Every structure is written in structure tokens, then in C-alpha cells.
């Protein structure tokens, strides 16, 4: 067998593979002899079928199969040994005069080669790295939510502007019949507030859904419907009051602190506020990190320029999917995927240049950390190490989970690298200002 590469340009090449009879004949003959031993053809005893008949019936199929196996194995070996960084897979060139009746065969494959380029994380224009802080307003609101959540309900005979009304929302046309608790403080519509103040248990009030709440998402919960359905509603609903309660906020005392965090962990209102600030900013850090990762990705794609073997990639997309695409469809698919491909190449270069690797042991520890955080959400704060090891072993036996966790760990490693080496401009903002700047 002989394999040669013909370089077309920096991004395209042709690989020519010549296969002679000596490369495949022994293997084909062995398979046909095995067929002969097992063949069960009417008119012949088992194992006594003439080889000529076996060759006539199975020879070409065996030949094609073995030549293709030989071709793929040796082509892959060649690409690995020559360290050719190819995009997609080799594409066989159409040969109009190809003849399987010949003894020697010649095949040609088109290759799309990855471009050579350099990556500098020190981009000319710095990338904003947000530090989201919990301001006094946010902490005040969180303290008040805690006090209300752990406060006590006092029954009332008439509704006031800060009360909680439990009742049933109904609208026959929209099939709404849902019991829920309406917090007067969360209503936006002044007309609705005025119509409810002074009402008693047993009274029914008609309310308009549009603009009813300060936060639009509260409507879906109140009516017991999906958010997308609630967003489109502009109807009237009846609300029949069943209970009226005033929520008396809990005192900020040691009893409340112990209930929230365990005995004597928090000993004052200042400690509570400091803890709320610390916990909130830890949660914000995840959003800030994701924003940074997204922004650096965009900046690298924008600033690192290189050509791609566009013609080859479009042809590869057109011919290698589950179904063949038209030229126009392949062009559209290429346009959609080009940005992602560029970042894959950039990310691969960054990983290689910086020697970033994922070891099995650190992936297992990463999985255990992920499992531990999930268990904490369900109140299991101190799981045994043996239990974590057993769950992690089950997770690591699932290839899809291993792939997902590996991607997350690699993103974490890249983020750490970017924080160390990228050109960053730190900016401290409140959460409200972060939302305004990032999401508009």
C-alpha cells in the first residue's frame, strides 16, 4: 500500500491511497474459505460447495468490504502519524472510471486542514469583569422578606393595604379556577387595590389581569396557569375572598437567627446582614463569571483572524449528515456553525498552548462537589465521604455525564486562566445595575 499527500494550499490537500492485490488477497481468501466451510447451498453438501461458486456469489462483496476496512484503517493511521490536523472527515473524491473488477485500486480523499494562528489573551481592548455587590437596598429587602417569612399571621375581618387575602380566582372562558394567596403589597393596579380594601371574607371582587401585579410573573402563579399563557392575558377574573390575614414580621432576635443558621452561628442583626451580603455575592459571582466567559469568547472570535477551508467544509456539511443537503442548505448550515467552529479552534489552541488537562481524579472530585451542592439544596448538608464516593462512581459510569462534567470543568479552568492572563477591566456594580447594563 502506498499513501501520498498532495498539498493544494495551506488549508486544502489531497491524499492518494494505492492498494494492490497483495494488500488484501490473503484476507479475502481466508474469509471466502470460511464461507465455503459454512455455506449451505441447495445441491451441495455443507463444506463441499465449489470455491468458484463461492467467489461468484460472495467474492465481490467480501472484496469491497475488506478493501474499505483496509482503506479506513490505514488512512486514519496515516493522518495520526503525519500529525495532520484535519477539519471534519476526509471526503472521497468521485471517480467515474472506478472498477471493482481490477486487481489494484487507487483512491483519493479531499482534506480540509486546520489553519495556523496565534492566540494572545491580552486583547487591545479590555473586557469588563463585573463584581456584583449586594447594596443596602437589596440587604434591607432580604431582611424584610426573612422577617415576613418567619412572622405570624393575624386574622382580620377587613382587608387592608398590606394584608394577605386567600381566595379563589375564576374565569369560566379561560377555565381558571384556582385558590391562591394574594399579597396586597405586590399589587400594581391602584384600581384593584382600592376595590379590595375594606372587603370581607365571602366578598367577590372583579379584577383585570393586565397590570395587576408589580411583577408580571406573579400572575401565572395566582391564576394557576403557564407563564406564557399569563403573558398574553387581558381579561377580567373574579376573586372570592375566603381569609384575610395580616402578617406580623418576626423580631430579629437570637431565636430567629438560630432557626435560620443553627445555634449561635449568627448573634446580631449586623452578623445577619453581613451573612446575607456574603451569600448573595457568592451567588452573583456565578452570573459575573458566565458573563465574563461569554464576553471573552466573543472578543477572541472578533479579534483572532484566520481563514478556513470554506469550500471543503460546505461540501462536508452537504454530504455527511443523515440526509444530503442542497448547496443552499449547506451554505446556510455553514453560516450558522462557522462562529462555533472558529471558537472551537481558538479554545483548542488555548488549551494546547497552556497545557490544560483534565485528570480523572480531579474530574471525580469535581463531580463530588457538584453532588454535594445538589444534596445541600435538599437539606443534606454533611453527607458522608463514602456516600459521595458511591454516587460519584455511578455518575462517572455514565459517558454522557462524564462529557457534561468535563465540559464544565474545562470551562472553569479556562475561566481561571482568563482571570489570570486576559486584559480585564474590573467594574463594581449593584445587581440592578448589572441587569440594566447586561440585559438592557
Short mmCIF file of C-alpha atoms in Angstrom, two decimals:
data_model
loop_
_atom_site.label_atom_id
_atom_site.label_comp_id
_atom_site.label_asym_id
_atom_site.label_seq_id
_atom_site.Cartn_x
_atom_site.Cartn_y
_atom_site.Cartn_z
CA UNK A 1 0.00 0.00 0.00
CA UNK A 2 1.20 3.49 -0.83
CA UNK A 3 -0.21 6.77 0.62
CA UNK A 4 0.85 10.19 -0.65
CA UNK A 5 -0.33 13.72 0.14
CA UNK A 6 -0.62 16.46 -2.46
CA UNK A 7 -0.80 19.92 -0.89
CA UNK A 8 -3.25 22.18 -2.75
CA UNK A 9 -2.81 25.21 -0.48
CA UNK A 10 -2.38 25.90 3.24
CA UNK A 11 -5.92 24.73 4.02
CA UNK A 12 -6.58 22.02 1.43
CA UNK A 13 -4.85 18.80 0.43
CA UNK A 14 -5.49 15.57 -1.48
CA UNK A 15 -4.46 12.19 -0.06
CA UNK A 16 -3.96 9.42 -2.63
CA UNK A 17 -4.12 5.81 -1.47
CA UNK A 18 -2.92 2.98 -3.75
CA UNK A 19 -3.95 -0.56 -2.77
CA UNK A 20 -2.56 -3.60 -4.57
CA UNK A 21 -3.77 -7.19 -4.68
CA UNK A 22 -1.05 -8.21 -2.22
CA UNK A 23 -2.57 -5.88 0.41
CA UNK A 24 -5.93 -7.61 0.57
CA UNK A 25 -5.79 -11.03 -1.18
CA UNK A 26 -4.80 -13.16 1.84
CA UNK A 27 -7.58 -11.73 3.99
CA UNK A 28 -10.21 -12.09 1.25
CA UNK A 29 -9.14 -15.68 0.53
CA UNK A 30 -9.35 -16.61 4.23
CA UNK A 31 -12.86 -15.17 4.54
CA UNK A 32 -14.05 -16.96 1.40
CA UNK A 33 -12.60 -20.26 2.69
CA UNK A 34 -14.54 -19.75 5.93
CA UNK A 35 -17.67 -19.07 3.85
CA UNK A 36 -17.03 -22.29 1.93
CA UNK A 37 -16.94 -24.31 5.17
CA UNK A 38 -20.22 -22.85 6.37
CA UNK A 39 -22.09 -22.38 3.07
CA UNK A 40 -25.44 -24.14 2.83
CA UNK A 41 -26.41 -24.11 -0.89
CA UNK A 42 -29.06 -26.45 -2.35
CA UNK A 43 -27.45 -29.28 -4.38
CA UNK A 44 -24.22 -29.31 -2.38
CA UNK A 45 -23.25 -30.87 0.90
CA UNK A 46 -22.16 -28.47 3.62
CA UNK A 47 -18.50 -27.59 3.12
CA UNK A 48 -18.41 -29.07 -0.40
CA UNK A 49 -19.54 -26.04 -2.39
CA UNK A 50 -17.01 -25.28 -5.20
CA UNK A 51 -14.81 -22.27 -4.50
CA UNK A 52 -15.69 -20.84 -7.91
CA UNK A 53 -19.36 -20.68 -6.89
CA UNK A 54 -18.44 -19.10 -3.51
CA UNK A 55 -16.35 -16.45 -5.27
CA UNK A 56 -19.10 -15.76 -7.77
CA UNK A 57 -21.72 -15.37 -5.02
CA UNK A 58 -19.72 -13.61 -2.27
CA UNK A 59 -16.39 -12.59 -3.78
CA UNK A 60 -17.16 -9.01 -4.77
CA UNK A 61 -18.97 -8.14 -1.51
CA UNK A 62 -16.09 -9.53 0.59
CA UNK A 63 -13.53 -7.72 -1.58
CA UNK A 64 -15.33 -4.37 -1.27
CA UNK A 65 -15.73 -4.78 2.48
CA UNK A 66 -12.11 -5.71 3.12
CA UNK A 67 -10.67 -3.02 0.84
CA UNK A 68 -12.82 -0.39 2.59
CA UNK A 69 -11.66 -1.60 6.04
CA UNK A 70 -8.05 -1.58 4.88
CA UNK A 71 -8.52 1.88 3.39
CA UNK A 72 -10.07 3.44 6.52
CA UNK A 73 -7.61 1.84 8.96
CA UNK A 74 -4.55 2.92 7.02
CA UNK A 75 -5.90 6.38 6.19
CA UNK A 76 -6.60 7.08 9.88
CA UNK A 77 -3.19 5.73 10.81
CA UNK A 78 -1.54 7.96 8.19
CA UNK A 79 -3.34 11.10 9.42
CA UNK A 80 -2.27 10.33 13.00
CA UNK A 81 1.36 9.55 12.15
CA UNK A 82 1.70 12.62 9.93
CA UNK A 83 0.02 14.74 12.64
CA UNK A 84 -2.38 16.27 10.15
CA UNK A 85 -4.90 18.49 11.93
CA UNK A 86 -7.97 17.96 9.76
CA UNK A 87 -11.40 19.57 9.99
CA UNK A 88 -14.40 17.29 9.57
CA UNK A 89 -13.52 13.97 7.92
CA UNK A 90 -11.70 13.12 4.68
CA UNK A 91 -14.09 13.31 1.72
CA UNK A 92 -13.71 10.64 -1.01
CA UNK A 93 -13.36 12.11 -4.49
CA UNK A 94 -15.75 10.78 -7.09
CA UNK A 95 -14.01 8.55 -9.65
CA UNK A 96 -16.13 7.96 -12.77
CA UNK A 97 -13.94 5.17 -14.18
CA UNK A 98 -13.52 3.21 -10.93
CA UNK A 99 -13.64 -0.56 -11.49
CA UNK A 100 -14.01 -3.18 -8.72
CA UNK A 101 -13.08 -5.90 -11.24
CA UNK A 102 -9.49 -4.63 -11.28
CA UNK A 103 -6.83 -6.09 -9.02
CA UNK A 104 -5.22 -2.81 -7.92
CA UNK A 105 -7.17 0.21 -6.71
CA UNK A 106 -6.50 3.91 -6.32
CA UNK A 107 -8.50 6.23 -4.05
CA UNK A 108 -8.38 9.96 -3.49
CA UNK A 109 -9.61 11.95 -0.49
CA UNK A 110 -10.03 15.68 -0.01
CA UNK A 111 -8.76 17.09 3.30
CA UNK A 112 -9.69 20.36 4.97
CA UNK A 113 -6.78 21.43 7.17
CA UNK A 114 -6.95 23.49 10.36
CA UNK A 115 -5.34 26.93 9.98
CA UNK A 116 -2.22 28.05 11.82
CA UNK A 117 -2.73 31.09 14.05
CA UNK A 118 -1.59 32.57 17.35
CA UNK A 119 -3.74 33.47 20.35
CA UNK A 120 -2.99 36.37 22.67
CA UNK A 121 -5.31 36.79 25.63
CA UNK A 122 -4.05 40.35 26.07
CA UNK A 123 -6.56 41.87 23.65
CA UNK A 124 -6.07 45.54 22.82
CA UNK A 125 -9.47 46.50 24.19
CA UNK A 126 -10.06 45.27 27.77
CA UNK A 127 -13.02 43.04 28.66
CA UNK A 128 -15.21 44.22 31.55
CA UNK A 129 -15.10 41.91 34.57
CA UNK A 130 -18.09 42.70 36.76
CA UNK A 131 -18.04 42.38 40.53
CA UNK A 132 -21.67 42.39 41.63
CA UNK A 133 -22.20 43.71 45.14
CA UNK A 134 -25.24 43.46 47.40
CA UNK A 135 -26.16 47.06 48.28
CA UNK A 136 -28.06 48.32 51.34
CA UNK A 137 -31.38 48.35 49.48
CA UNK A 138 -31.06 44.69 48.50
CA UNK A 139 -29.99 43.63 52.00
CA UNK A 140 -32.86 45.61 53.55
CA UNK A 141 -35.34 43.86 51.24
CA UNK A 142 -33.89 40.44 52.06
CA UNK A 143 -34.07 41.12 55.81
CA UNK A 144 -37.70 42.17 55.44
CA UNK A 145 -38.50 39.04 53.41
CA UNK A 146 -36.99 36.87 56.15
CA UNK A 147 -38.97 38.70 58.85
CA UNK A 148 -42.20 38.23 56.90
CA UNK A 149 -41.48 34.61 56.06
CA UNK A 150 -40.90 33.71 59.71
CA UNK A 151 -43.52 36.07 61.10
CA UNK A 152 -47.01 35.08 62.26
CA UNK A 153 -50.42 35.58 60.66
CA UNK A 154 -53.12 37.54 62.49
CA UNK A 155 -56.68 37.04 61.27
CA UNK A 156 -58.60 40.21 60.27
CA UNK A 157 -62.20 40.96 59.41
CA UNK A 158 -61.49 43.57 56.71
CA UNK A 159 -58.77 43.82 54.07
CA UNK A 160 -56.08 46.45 54.48
CA UNK A 161 -53.41 47.63 52.04
CA UNK A 162 -50.66 45.37 53.47
CA UNK A 163 -52.72 42.24 54.13
CA UNK A 164 -52.72 38.78 52.57
CA UNK A 165 -56.02 37.64 51.08
CA UNK A 166 -56.60 33.94 50.48
CA UNK A 167 -59.31 33.21 47.94
CA UNK A 168 -60.22 31.73 44.55
CA UNK A 169 -59.68 33.26 41.11
CA UNK A 170 -62.24 32.28 38.46
CA UNK A 171 -62.87 32.87 34.77
CA UNK A 172 -65.11 30.33 33.03
CA UNK A 173 -64.00 31.18 29.48
CA UNK A 174 -60.31 30.62 30.26
CA UNK A 175 -61.11 27.64 32.54
CA UNK A 176 -59.49 29.38 35.52
CA UNK A 177 -60.49 28.13 38.97
CA UNK A 178 -57.52 28.48 41.30
CA UNK A 179 -57.15 29.05 45.02
CA UNK A 180 -54.15 31.19 45.99
CA UNK A 181 -52.98 33.90 48.38
CA UNK A 182 -52.92 37.48 47.13
CA UNK A 183 -50.40 39.80 48.80
CA UNK A 184 -51.75 43.33 48.61
CA UNK A 185 -48.22 44.79 48.78
CA UNK A 186 -47.37 43.10 45.46
CA UNK A 187 -50.30 44.60 43.51
CA UNK A 188 -49.59 47.32 40.96
CA UNK A 189 -53.11 48.31 39.87
CA UNK A 190 -54.40 51.12 42.14
CA UNK A 191 -57.93 50.34 40.98
CA UNK A 192 -57.53 46.72 42.13
CA UNK A 193 -56.06 47.81 45.49
CA UNK A 194 -58.91 50.26 46.12
CA UNK A 195 -61.54 47.68 45.17
CA UNK A 196 -60.11 45.16 47.68
CA UNK A 197 -59.53 47.45 50.68
CA UNK A 198 -62.36 47.11 53.18
CA UNK A 199 -63.70 43.85 51.72
CA UNK A 200 -64.58 40.90 53.99
CA UNK A 201 -64.44 37.12 53.77
CA UNK A 202 -67.15 35.96 51.35
CA UNK A 203 -66.98 39.08 49.17
CA UNK A 204 -66.22 38.76 45.45
CA UNK A 205 -64.26 41.39 43.51
CA UNK A 206 -63.73 41.57 39.72
CA UNK A 207 -60.12 42.33 38.75
CA UNK A 208 -58.39 43.00 35.43
CA UNK A 209 -55.37 40.78 34.80
CA UNK A 210 -53.38 43.31 32.74
CA UNK A 211 -51.04 45.25 35.02
CA UNK A 212 -52.43 43.61 38.14
CA UNK A 213 -49.06 42.82 39.79
CA UNK A 214 -45.80 44.73 40.20
CA UNK A 215 -44.01 41.67 38.76
CA UNK A 216 -45.71 40.07 35.74
CA UNK A 217 -44.62 36.52 36.66
CA UNK A 218 -46.84 36.59 39.79
CA UNK A 219 -49.98 36.45 37.63
CA UNK A 220 -49.34 32.89 36.42
CA UNK A 221 -48.99 31.59 40.00
CA UNK A 222 -52.10 33.41 41.17
CA UNK A 223 -54.24 32.05 38.32
CA UNK A 224 -52.61 28.59 38.21
CA UNK A 225 -51.61 28.82 34.53
CA UNK A 226 -48.37 28.76 32.49
CA UNK A 227 -46.27 31.94 32.30
CA UNK A 228 -46.51 32.23 28.52
CA UNK A 229 -50.30 31.92 28.75
CA UNK A 230 -50.48 34.54 31.51
CA UNK A 231 -48.33 36.96 29.50
CA UNK A 232 -50.97 37.06 26.74
CA UNK A 233 -53.98 37.51 29.04
CA UNK A 234 -56.01 40.71 29.15
CA UNK A 235 -59.25 39.59 30.81
CA UNK A 236 -61.35 40.05 33.93
CA UNK A 237 -61.29 37.47 36.71
CA UNK A 238 -63.44 37.20 39.81
CA UNK A 239 -61.70 36.82 43.18
CA UNK A 240 -63.75 35.44 46.06
CA UNK A 241 -62.16 36.18 49.45
CA UNK A 242 -62.02 33.32 51.95
CA UNK A 243 -59.46 34.54 54.53
CA UNK A 244 -57.88 37.88 55.44
CA UNK A 245 -54.63 37.89 57.38
CA UNK A 246 -52.08 40.45 58.45
CA UNK A 247 -48.53 39.15 58.59
CA UNK A 248 -46.69 40.38 61.64
CA UNK A 249 -42.96 40.41 60.94
CA UNK A 250 -40.69 38.30 63.15
CA UNK A 251 -38.33 40.00 65.56
CA UNK A 252 -34.63 39.99 64.69
CA UNK A 253 -33.65 38.05 67.79
CA UNK A 254 -31.48 35.06 68.68
CA UNK A 255 -34.41 32.67 68.28
CA UNK A 256 -34.79 33.70 64.62
CA UNK A 257 -31.02 33.64 63.99
CA UNK A 258 -30.74 30.10 65.42
CA UNK A 259 -33.71 28.96 63.33
CA UNK A 260 -32.05 30.27 60.16
CA UNK A 261 -28.40 29.26 60.62
CA UNK A 262 -28.09 26.98 63.66
CA UNK A 263 -27.37 27.77 67.28
CA UNK A 264 -25.17 30.83 67.90
CA UNK A 265 -23.80 31.00 64.31
CA UNK A 266 -25.35 34.48 63.93
CA UNK A 267 -25.57 36.66 67.05
CA UNK A 268 -26.73 40.08 65.88
CA UNK A 269 -28.54 41.94 63.14
CA UNK A 270 -25.14 43.09 61.85
CA UNK A 271 -23.99 39.46 61.60
CA UNK A 272 -27.19 38.64 59.71
CA UNK A 273 -26.69 41.48 57.23
CA UNK A 274 -23.04 40.52 56.72
CA UNK A 275 -24.08 36.90 56.06
CA UNK A 276 -26.78 37.96 53.58
CA UNK A 277 -24.25 40.16 51.76
CA UNK A 278 -21.67 37.35 51.63
CA UNK A 279 -24.15 34.68 50.44
CA UNK A 280 -25.71 37.00 47.83
CA UNK A 281 -22.36 37.99 46.37
CA UNK A 282 -21.30 34.34 46.10
CA UNK A 283 -24.41 33.69 44.00
CA UNK A 284 -23.77 36.80 41.91
CA UNK A 285 -20.22 35.58 41.20
CA UNK A 286 -21.62 32.73 39.07
CA UNK A 287 -23.51 35.22 36.88
CA UNK A 288 -20.49 37.51 36.66
CA UNK A 289 -18.22 34.59 35.69
CA UNK A 290 -20.62 33.41 32.98
CA UNK A 291 -20.82 36.95 31.59
CA UNK A 292 -17.01 37.16 31.57
CA UNK A 293 -16.68 33.80 29.81
CA UNK A 294 -19.22 34.84 27.15
CA UNK A 295 -17.58 38.24 26.61
CA UNK A 296 -14.05 36.84 26.28
CA UNK A 297 -15.33 34.21 23.84
CA UNK A 298 -16.88 36.95 21.69
CA UNK A 299 -13.77 39.12 21.93
CA UNK A 300 -11.45 36.29 20.88
CA UNK A 301 -13.64 35.40 17.89
CA UNK A 302 -13.76 39.06 16.94
CA UNK A 303 -10.01 39.76 17.20
CA UNK A 304 -8.30 36.50 16.12
CA UNK A 305 -8.43 36.32 12.35
CA UNK A 306 -7.73 33.24 10.24
CA UNK A 307 -9.06 31.64 7.07
CA UNK A 308 -10.98 28.36 6.96
CA UNK A 309 -11.23 25.79 4.13
CA UNK A 310 -14.73 27.12 3.44
CA UNK A 311 -15.38 25.20 0.20
CA UNK A 312 -14.36 21.89 1.77
CA UNK A 313 -16.43 22.47 4.91
CA UNK A 314 -19.55 23.35 2.91
CA UNK A 315 -19.12 20.20 0.83
CA UNK A 316 -18.56 18.15 4.01
CA UNK A 317 -21.73 19.56 5.60
CA UNK A 318 -23.65 18.85 2.40
CA UNK A 319 -22.69 15.19 2.13
CA UNK A 320 -22.05 13.76 5.60
CA UNK A 321 -25.29 14.32 7.52
CA UNK A 322 -28.17 11.91 7.97
CA UNK A 323 -29.54 13.21 4.67
CA UNK A 324 -27.83 15.03 1.83
CA UNK A 325 -28.40 18.78 1.70
CA UNK A 326 -28.75 21.09 -1.25
CA UNK A 327 -25.93 23.55 -1.87
CA UNK A 328 -28.09 26.36 -0.49
CA UNK A 329 -28.95 24.38 2.66
CA UNK A 330 -25.28 23.54 3.20
CA UNK A 331 -24.35 27.22 2.85
CA UNK A 332 -26.96 28.15 5.47
CA UNK A 333 -25.70 25.46 7.86
CA UNK A 334 -22.14 26.65 7.40
CA UNK A 335 -23.11 30.25 8.19
CA UNK A 336 -24.81 29.07 11.40
CA UNK A 337 -21.88 26.93 12.52
CA UNK A 338 -18.87 29.00 11.41
CA UNK A 339 -18.68 31.09 14.59
CA UNK A 340 -18.82 28.00 16.81
CA UNK A 341 -16.14 26.27 14.73
CA UNK A 342 -13.86 29.28 14.98
CA UNK A 343 -14.16 29.30 18.77
CA UNK A 344 -13.56 25.52 18.95
CA UNK A 345 -10.27 26.06 17.12
CA UNK A 346 -9.34 29.05 19.30
CA UNK A 347 -10.23 27.19 22.50
CA UNK A 348 -8.26 24.13 21.36
CA UNK A 349 -5.24 26.34 20.71
CA UNK A 350 -5.54 27.98 24.15
CA UNK A 351 -5.81 24.57 25.85
CA UNK A 352 -2.78 23.24 23.96
CA UNK A 353 -0.60 26.35 24.42
CA UNK A 354 -1.29 26.45 28.18
CA UNK A 355 -1.06 22.71 28.78
CA UNK A 356 -4.55 22.49 30.29
CA UNK A 357 -5.57 18.92 31.07
CA UNK A 358 -8.32 17.15 32.96
CA UNK A 359 -7.20 14.24 35.12
CA UNK A 360 -9.61 11.51 36.18
CA UNK A 361 -9.11 12.17 39.91
CA UNK A 362 -9.84 15.88 39.64
CA UNK A 363 -12.91 15.18 37.50
CA UNK A 364 -14.15 12.80 40.21
CA UNK A 365 -13.58 15.47 42.89
CA UNK A 366 -15.40 18.00 40.70
CA UNK A 367 -18.32 15.56 40.38
CA UNK A 368 -18.39 15.09 44.16
CA UNK A 369 -18.53 18.84 44.67
CA UNK A 370 -21.43 19.09 42.23
CA UNK A 371 -23.25 16.23 44.00
CA UNK A 372 -22.64 17.81 47.42
CA UNK A 373 -24.13 21.14 46.32
CA UNK A 374 -27.21 19.39 44.94
CA UNK A 375 -27.67 17.42 48.18
CA UNK A 376 -27.42 20.68 50.16
CA UNK A 377 -30.44 22.02 48.28
CA UNK A 378 -32.47 19.19 49.79
CA UNK A 379 -31.21 19.75 53.32
CA UNK A 380 -28.39 17.15 53.31
CA UNK A 381 -25.60 19.44 54.44
CA UNK A 382 -22.98 16.95 55.66
CA UNK A 383 -23.04 13.78 53.53
CA UNK A 384 -20.56 11.02 54.37
CA UNK A 385 -17.47 10.72 52.14
CA UNK A 386 -18.34 7.10 51.38
CA UNK A 387 -21.80 8.12 50.20
CA UNK A 388 -20.32 10.81 47.93
CA UNK A 389 -17.81 8.30 46.51
CA UNK A 390 -20.59 5.81 45.69
CA UNK A 391 -22.77 8.42 43.96
CA UNK A 392 -19.77 9.82 42.06
CA UNK A 393 -18.85 6.31 40.86
CA UNK A 394 -22.36 5.87 39.42
CA UNK A 395 -22.19 9.29 37.75
CA UNK A 396 -18.76 8.56 36.28
CA UNK A 397 -20.03 5.32 34.73
CA UNK A 398 -22.37 7.37 32.52
CA UNK A 399 -20.46 8.66 29.46
CA UNK A 400 -22.92 11.49 28.84
CA UNK A 401 -22.49 12.71 32.43
CA UNK A 402 -18.71 12.43 32.16
CA UNK A 403 -18.78 14.52 28.98
CA UNK A 404 -21.01 17.17 30.56
CA UNK A 405 -18.90 17.41 33.73
CA UNK A 406 -15.67 17.50 31.68
CA UNK A 407 -17.01 20.45 29.68
CA UNK A 408 -17.98 22.28 32.88
CA UNK A 409 -14.58 21.63 34.48
CA UNK A 410 -12.76 22.76 31.33
CA UNK A 411 -14.83 25.98 31.30
CA UNK A 412 -13.83 26.52 34.93
CA UNK A 413 -10.14 26.01 34.09
CA UNK A 414 -10.37 28.39 31.12
CA UNK A 415 -12.12 30.98 33.28
CA UNK A 416 -9.29 30.77 35.83
CA UNK A 417 -6.76 31.25 33.02
CA UNK A 418 -8.66 34.23 31.61
CA UNK A 419 -8.78 35.89 35.04
CA UNK A 420 -5.00 35.50 35.31
CA UNK A 421 -3.92 36.44 31.78
CA UNK A 422 -6.66 38.30 29.89
CA UNK A 423 -6.84 42.07 29.61
CA UNK A 424 -9.63 42.75 32.10
CA UNK A 425 -11.16 45.95 33.44
CA UNK A 426 -12.84 45.38 36.80
CA UNK A 427 -16.12 47.14 37.44
CA UNK A 428 -18.11 47.06 40.69
CA UNK A 429 -21.89 47.30 40.24
CA UNK A 430 -25.08 46.58 42.14
CA UNK A 431 -27.19 43.70 40.90
CA UNK A 432 -29.84 46.08 39.49
CA UNK A 433 -27.19 47.99 37.52
CA UNK A 434 -25.63 44.72 36.32
CA UNK A 435 -29.01 43.63 34.94
CA UNK A 436 -29.51 47.02 33.24
CA UNK A 437 -26.05 47.00 31.63
CA UNK A 438 -26.07 43.37 30.54
CA UNK A 439 -29.70 42.75 29.61
CA UNK A 440 -30.90 46.27 28.91
#
